[in-house]
């Protein structure tokens, strides 16, 4: 028997303690979830069939979506499509309830839709503070609603002009009776319904007073939850909030939440009190304040708020829930000219679908006869002629598949979806959600698939451009610059149309046959781009632009995939990984997309020194941006894919939109300079988004696992305070994405390489010379303003040498958000435009 020395015994004890601690932590933190493919949604669990969710047929929103001629008459199928867009949530109220816990209470839609006097927002200022649309026919809550368990939610007005919401009809649209729905509640329940039972409700839920949010009885609100429910504490007592709190309602989200907004040609007199005639289903939520909506407390000292604050009004990170660990807010897509866009897809949108995944998407010919023109957009066995819906061109499986992916992304079949990643925070291997599994195990999924064709029909009818000439005061604005339009057409033809027109010279079809996507794409693109610099192209393009029908049925985008090496805009969108092979949206991107080559090397900038450095873009789909459509460009400023160029004006009037347009387009064309970085100035080509206050990452005690609530101080004394888990201080002016885009789990690395990288990342954050230790050495922040400034300066000095280490772990090390699109400035060996030419171009753009 080998005798151990005292030192060896000591080491064995240490190793044993570490092993026990590791096993303990794995047990506490390891997700105790079923395997993907083995779960059913709530509807399937009680044997509700997809057919038991027929689309609503009431033309309740008849006055919405008006064009210059007024109300658009819809067919019964088109009415169903609009209803699906505005009120169908597909059971996703379950997801948003789960995310209240996953976000540690930061996201709480029941507070977002409330008008309690202790909250920042109410119906009185909801538009200007949150950018959310107040639903007509409601009034502000002035106290607890006994019919809504004491919540301060908007109250429906009953009048001849305001008929009842037909979608709340429980008899016609019976809700899914699971859990506590329909069961008795204890007599002592505060604000118990008159019949003493938890409601079942309609499968469309109850209207909330906010367009796009619907209220559903929470099936987890059982007797114990009812006894614990206290609406007064819910609004005012932080200690009451915890991951175990069961709210009486869950909030579901329809597509309208992110897509409905004021109609540019029929704006409301008061945006806080619009009528349906003032609203459009397709313009996008251009005024949406993510930081205030997704963090109800809106506390600038919270790093979560600082991260959301980088989403400029009207933008949202579509990978927020199924996170790709890239901080990447992008504008809400406006849906314009769907018909011309589908024609464009037929010419340049050829995509090959994967035999085991993306081929399972529904196509138009699954619903239409073979002689219908839309049926030509799919050719068996696996060719889809597809629009590219997302800004990186990844959503490439056909229009109906894109619609279904949108519903998944907002929580359809969350029972399955959430098994494939860790929501919001990541750190877990991501796997694809499979269409075949959703079709088998989710009644909500199949019911949604049945409604996507009516939605497409609705958009084919209602997505014509909103032209300035049809808006109040628009003709006067256009007349002032009419003399410059002829020159503006020439400038557009020679410089812009190659990306921003769906009408192009015939030779384009030879250079970009059916889009020429896939492994050979860069050769086709380079040949095409070289051709656009020739007089042959420019001459033909001038004729096309000067034709009287140029703007008719023109989507005003080529939808080609433009390499970021040429565009030079922020690279975080082209670096997104959700749609690459094996990732969450694998089934919603084509093989053609997945086979795209690397675009080459871009330049990124150190956010502390400003030093330029090369960055090799990966391939496999990443590296590209589809050109934005310029349809109704006058009404859609600010510009670039993240709304970072130009002034944001919160007024949706014609005057407000034109004010934003003029400032934004002048910055886009560099008539006036874009905003520069407050720290580095002209050392970097634009602005880096930085924290506005000293901030901390905080997780309140009530949202921690039980073991850490009781043992966290003992296990990790440096991380825990009376406020829970706290990391910081993060100094003011820290580049937000330096932390928000940390590459927690590289997709391409093998298991052993990931283990090594995990160790390096742990040491960076928690090591003896890591971020946590260095910042902890600063001590508590003083309250005196002058001392607080000195404290922040010391924190910045501590953070500076750590920045380059953090940058090495970044999944997107490009922090300059408003750079790129330098065409017309002498860029890419082309002549620079004069200021007069740029101004003429602007006058032409106003006519779009």
Coordinates of C-alpha atoms in Angstrom, one line a residue, residues 53-351:
X53 CA -58.8 26.2 -34.2
X54 CA -60.6 27.7 -37.2
X55 CA -59.4 31.1 -38.3
X56 CA -61.7 33.9 -37.2
X57 CA -63.9 35.3 -39.9
X58 CA -65.3 38.6 -38.5
X59 CA -64.2 41.7 -40.5
X60 CA -63.6 43.5 -37.2
X61 CA -60.6 45.4 -38.5
X62 CA -62.3 46.6 -41.7
X63 CA -61.3 50.2 -41.3
X64 CA -57.6 49.4 -40.9
X65 CA -55.0 49.2 -43.7
X66 CA -56.6 51.9 -45.8
X67 CA -55.0 53.1 -49.1
X68 CA -55.4 56.4 -50.8
X69 CA -58.9 55.4 -51.9
X70 CA -60.0 54.4 -48.5
X71 CA -61.2 51.0 -47.1
X72 CA -59.8 48.0 -49.0
X73 CA -62.5 45.3 -49.5
X74 CA -61.2 41.9 -48.5
X75 CA -62.4 38.4 -49.4
X76 CA -63.4 36.1 -46.6
X77 CA -60.1 34.4 -46.8
X78 CA -58.2 37.7 -46.7
X79 CA -60.2 38.7 -43.7
X80 CA -59.0 35.5 -41.9
X81 CA -55.5 36.3 -42.9
X82 CA -55.6 39.8 -41.3
X83 CA -57.2 38.4 -38.2
X84 CA -54.5 35.8 -37.9
X85 CA -51.8 38.5 -38.2
X86 CA -53.4 40.8 -35.6
X87 CA -54.9 38.5 -32.9
X88 CA -53.6 34.9 -33.4
X89 CA -50.9 34.0 -30.9
X90 CA -50.8 30.2 -31.4
X91 CA -50.3 29.4 -27.6
X92 CA -47.2 31.5 -27.3
X93 CA -48.4 33.0 -24.0
X94 CA -46.6 30.1 -22.5
X95 CA -43.3 31.3 -23.8
X96 CA -43.6 34.9 -22.6
X97 CA -44.6 33.6 -19.2
X98 CA -41.4 31.4 -19.1
X99 CA -39.3 34.4 -20.2
X100 CA -40.4 36.4 -17.2
X101 CA -38.4 33.9 -15.2
X102 CA -35.6 33.5 -17.7
X103 CA -35.1 37.3 -17.8
X104 CA -35.0 37.4 -14.0
X105 CA -38.2 39.5 -14.0
X106 CA -36.9 42.2 -16.3
X107 CA -39.5 41.2 -19.0
X108 CA -43.0 41.3 -17.6
X109 CA -45.7 42.0 -20.1
X110 CA -48.4 42.2 -17.4
X111 CA -46.6 45.3 -16.2
X112 CA -46.0 46.6 -19.7
X113 CA -49.7 46.6 -20.4
X114 CA -50.7 48.1 -17.0
X115 CA -51.5 51.7 -16.1
X116 CA -50.7 51.4 -12.4
X117 CA -49.7 54.8 -11.0
X118 CA -46.2 53.5 -9.9
X119 CA -45.2 52.5 -13.4
X120 CA -43.5 54.8 -15.9
X121 CA -46.0 54.1 -18.7
X122 CA -49.8 54.1 -18.9
X123 CA -52.4 54.5 -21.7
X124 CA -51.8 58.3 -21.5
X125 CA -48.1 58.1 -22.6
X126 CA -47.8 54.6 -24.0
X127 CA -47.1 55.7 -27.5
X128 CA -44.4 58.3 -26.7
X129 CA -42.8 56.3 -23.9
X130 CA -43.0 52.7 -25.2
X131 CA -43.8 53.1 -28.9
X132 CA -46.7 50.7 -28.6
X133 CA -50.1 51.2 -30.3
X134 CA -53.1 51.8 -28.0
X135 CA -56.0 49.7 -29.3
X136 CA -59.1 51.8 -30.1
X137 CA -62.2 51.5 -27.9
X138 CA -60.4 51.3 -24.6
X139 CA -59.9 53.7 -21.7
X140 CA -57.2 53.9 -19.1
X141 CA -57.4 51.9 -15.9
X142 CA -57.7 54.1 -12.8
X143 CA -57.7 51.4 -10.3
X144 CA -57.6 47.6 -9.8
X145 CA -60.0 45.7 -12.1
X146 CA -62.0 43.1 -10.1
X147 CA -62.7 41.2 -13.3
X148 CA -58.9 40.9 -14.0
X149 CA -57.7 39.8 -10.5
X150 CA -56.9 43.3 -9.4
X151 CA -54.6 44.2 -12.4
X152 CA -54.6 47.8 -13.7
X153 CA -55.4 47.0 -17.3
X154 CA -57.2 49.0 -19.9
X155 CA -61.0 48.8 -19.9
X156 CA -63.1 48.3 -23.0
X157 CA -65.5 51.1 -23.9
X158 CA -69.0 49.9 -24.7
X159 CA -70.8 52.1 -27.2
X160 CA -72.4 51.8 -30.7
X161 CA -69.0 52.9 -32.2
X162 CA -67.2 50.2 -30.2
X163 CA -68.7 46.8 -30.6
X164 CA -67.5 43.9 -28.4
X165 CA -64.3 42.1 -29.4
X166 CA -65.6 39.1 -31.4
X167 CA -62.4 37.2 -30.8
X168 CA -63.1 36.9 -27.1
X169 CA -66.2 34.8 -27.9
X170 CA -65.5 31.6 -25.9
X171 CA -68.4 29.7 -27.4
X172 CA -67.2 30.2 -30.9
X173 CA -63.5 30.1 -30.2
X174 CA -63.2 27.9 -27.1
X175 CA -59.9 28.1 -25.2
X176 CA -57.6 25.3 -24.4
X177 CA -58.8 23.9 -21.0
X178 CA -55.5 22.8 -19.4
X179 CA -54.3 23.0 -15.8
X180 CA -56.3 25.4 -13.6
X181 CA -58.5 26.8 -16.4
X182 CA -62.1 26.2 -15.6
X183 CA -61.4 25.0 -12.1
X184 CA -62.7 26.5 -8.8
X185 CA -60.6 29.0 -6.9
X186 CA -60.4 29.4 -3.1
X187 CA -63.0 31.7 -1.7
X188 CA -60.3 34.0 -0.2
X189 CA -58.8 34.6 -3.7
X190 CA -58.4 38.4 -4.1
X191 CA -60.8 39.6 -6.9
X192 CA -62.1 36.1 -7.6
X193 CA -64.4 35.9 -10.7
X194 CA -68.1 35.9 -10.0
X195 CA -68.6 32.3 -10.8
X196 CA -65.7 31.3 -8.5
X197 CA -63.7 29.6 -11.3
X198 CA -60.6 30.3 -13.2
X199 CA -61.7 31.3 -16.7
X200 CA -61.0 29.2 -19.8
X201 CA -61.5 32.0 -22.2
X202 CA -61.1 32.1 -26.0
X203 CA -58.1 30.7 -27.9
X204 CA -57.6 34.3 -29.1
X205 CA -57.5 35.5 -25.5
X206 CA -58.8 38.8 -24.2
X207 CA -57.9 42.2 -25.7
X208 CA -55.5 44.2 -23.5
X209 CA -55.7 47.7 -24.9
X210 CA -52.4 47.2 -26.7
X211 CA -52.5 46.0 -30.3
X212 CA -50.7 42.7 -30.6
X213 CA -50.9 41.6 -26.9
X214 CA -53.6 39.3 -25.8
X215 CA -54.5 38.1 -22.3
X216 CA -54.9 34.4 -21.4
X217 CA -55.9 32.8 -18.1
X218 CA -52.8 31.2 -16.7
X219 CA -53.3 27.4 -16.4
X220 CA -50.7 27.3 -13.6
X221 CA -52.9 29.6 -11.4
X222 CA -54.1 26.9 -9.1
X223 CA -55.4 27.1 -5.5
X224 CA -51.9 27.7 -4.0
X225 CA -51.1 30.4 -6.6
X226 CA -54.5 32.1 -6.0
X227 CA -53.9 32.2 -2.2
X228 CA -50.5 33.8 -2.8
X229 CA -51.7 36.3 -5.3
X230 CA -51.6 40.0 -4.2
X231 CA -51.9 42.6 -6.9
X232 CA -50.9 45.4 -4.6
X233 CA -47.6 43.7 -3.8
X234 CA -47.2 42.8 -7.5
X235 CA -46.9 46.4 -8.4
X236 CA -45.1 47.8 -5.4
X237 CA -43.1 45.2 -3.5
X238 CA -39.8 44.0 -5.0
X239 CA -39.5 41.2 -2.4
X240 CA -42.8 39.7 -3.6
X241 CA -41.3 39.1 -7.1
X242 CA -39.7 35.7 -7.6
X243 CA -39.4 32.9 -10.1
X244 CA -42.1 31.0 -8.2
X245 CA -44.7 33.7 -8.5
X246 CA -47.6 32.6 -10.6
X247 CA -49.5 35.5 -12.2
X248 CA -53.2 35.0 -13.0
X249 CA -52.7 35.7 -16.7
X250 CA -50.2 34.9 -19.3
X251 CA -49.7 37.4 -22.2
X252 CA -49.6 36.2 -25.8
X253 CA -48.1 38.1 -28.7
X254 CA -49.4 38.3 -32.2
X255 CA -47.3 39.4 -35.2
X256 CA -49.0 42.8 -35.1
X257 CA -47.1 43.6 -31.9
X258 CA -43.9 44.2 -34.0
X259 CA -45.5 45.1 -37.3
X260 CA -48.6 47.4 -36.9
X261 CA -48.2 51.1 -36.8
X262 CA -49.6 54.5 -37.9
X263 CA -50.5 54.6 -41.5
X264 CA -48.1 57.1 -43.2
X265 CA -50.8 58.5 -45.5
X266 CA -53.6 58.6 -42.8
X267 CA -51.8 59.5 -39.6
X268 CA -53.7 59.9 -36.3
X269 CA -54.3 63.4 -35.0
X270 CA -53.1 62.1 -31.6
X271 CA -50.9 59.0 -31.7
X272 CA -51.9 58.1 -28.2
X273 CA -55.5 57.8 -29.3
X274 CA -55.5 56.3 -32.9
X275 CA -58.5 54.9 -34.7
X276 CA -58.4 51.8 -36.8
X277 CA -58.4 53.9 -39.9
X278 CA -55.1 55.4 -38.8
X279 CA -53.3 52.0 -38.5
X280 CA -51.6 49.8 -41.0
X281 CA -50.7 46.1 -40.5
X282 CA -47.6 46.1 -42.6
X283 CA -45.5 49.2 -41.8
X284 CA -43.5 47.7 -38.9
X285 CA -43.3 49.0 -35.3
X286 CA -41.1 51.9 -36.3
X287 CA -41.4 53.6 -32.9
X288 CA -40.9 50.6 -30.6
X289 CA -38.6 51.2 -27.5
X290 CA -37.2 47.8 -26.7
X291 CA -35.3 48.9 -23.6
X292 CA -38.5 50.1 -22.0
X293 CA -40.7 47.3 -23.2
X294 CA -38.5 44.4 -22.4
X295 CA -37.2 45.8 -19.1
X296 CA -40.3 47.2 -17.5
X297 CA -38.3 48.9 -14.7
X298 CA -36.1 50.7 -17.2
X299 CA -33.2 51.1 -14.6
X300 CA -30.1 52.5 -16.3
X301 CA -27.9 51.0 -13.6
X302 CA -28.9 47.6 -14.8
X303 CA -26.7 46.1 -17.5
X304 CA -29.7 44.4 -19.0
X305 CA -31.3 47.8 -19.6
X306 CA -28.0 49.0 -21.1
X307 CA -28.0 46.1 -23.5
X308 CA -31.6 46.7 -24.6
X309 CA -30.8 50.4 -24.9
X310 CA -28.6 49.6 -27.9
X311 CA -31.8 48.7 -29.8
X312 CA -32.6 52.0 -31.3
X313 CA -36.4 52.9 -31.6
X314 CA -38.0 50.7 -34.2
X315 CA -35.3 47.9 -34.0
X316 CA -35.3 44.6 -32.2
X317 CA -32.8 41.6 -32.1
X318 CA -34.8 38.8 -33.8
X319 CA -32.3 36.4 -32.1
X320 CA -33.1 37.8 -28.7
X321 CA -34.9 34.6 -27.4
X322 CA -33.1 32.0 -29.4
X323 CA -29.9 33.9 -28.8
X324 CA -26.8 33.6 -31.0
X325 CA -24.8 35.6 -28.5
X326 CA -24.5 38.6 -30.8
X327 CA -26.0 41.9 -29.8
X328 CA -27.7 42.6 -33.1
X329 CA -30.8 44.8 -33.1
X330 CA -32.3 45.2 -36.6
X331 CA -35.3 47.2 -37.9
X332 CA -38.8 45.8 -37.9
X333 CA -39.5 44.7 -41.4
X334 CA -42.1 46.6 -43.3
X335 CA -44.0 44.4 -45.7
X336 CA -44.5 46.3 -49.0
X337 CA -45.3 45.2 -52.5
X338 CA -45.5 41.5 -51.8
X339 CA -46.7 40.7 -55.4
X340 CA -43.7 42.4 -57.1
X341 CA -41.4 40.8 -54.5
X342 CA -42.6 37.4 -55.4
X343 CA -42.1 38.2 -59.1
X344 CA -38.5 39.2 -58.2
X345 CA -38.1 35.9 -56.4
X346 CA -39.1 34.0 -59.5
X347 CA -36.3 35.6 -61.5
X348 CA -33.5 35.7 -58.9
X349 CA -34.5 33.7 -55.9
X350 CA -33.7 30.1 -56.7
X351 CA -33.0 28.1 -53.6

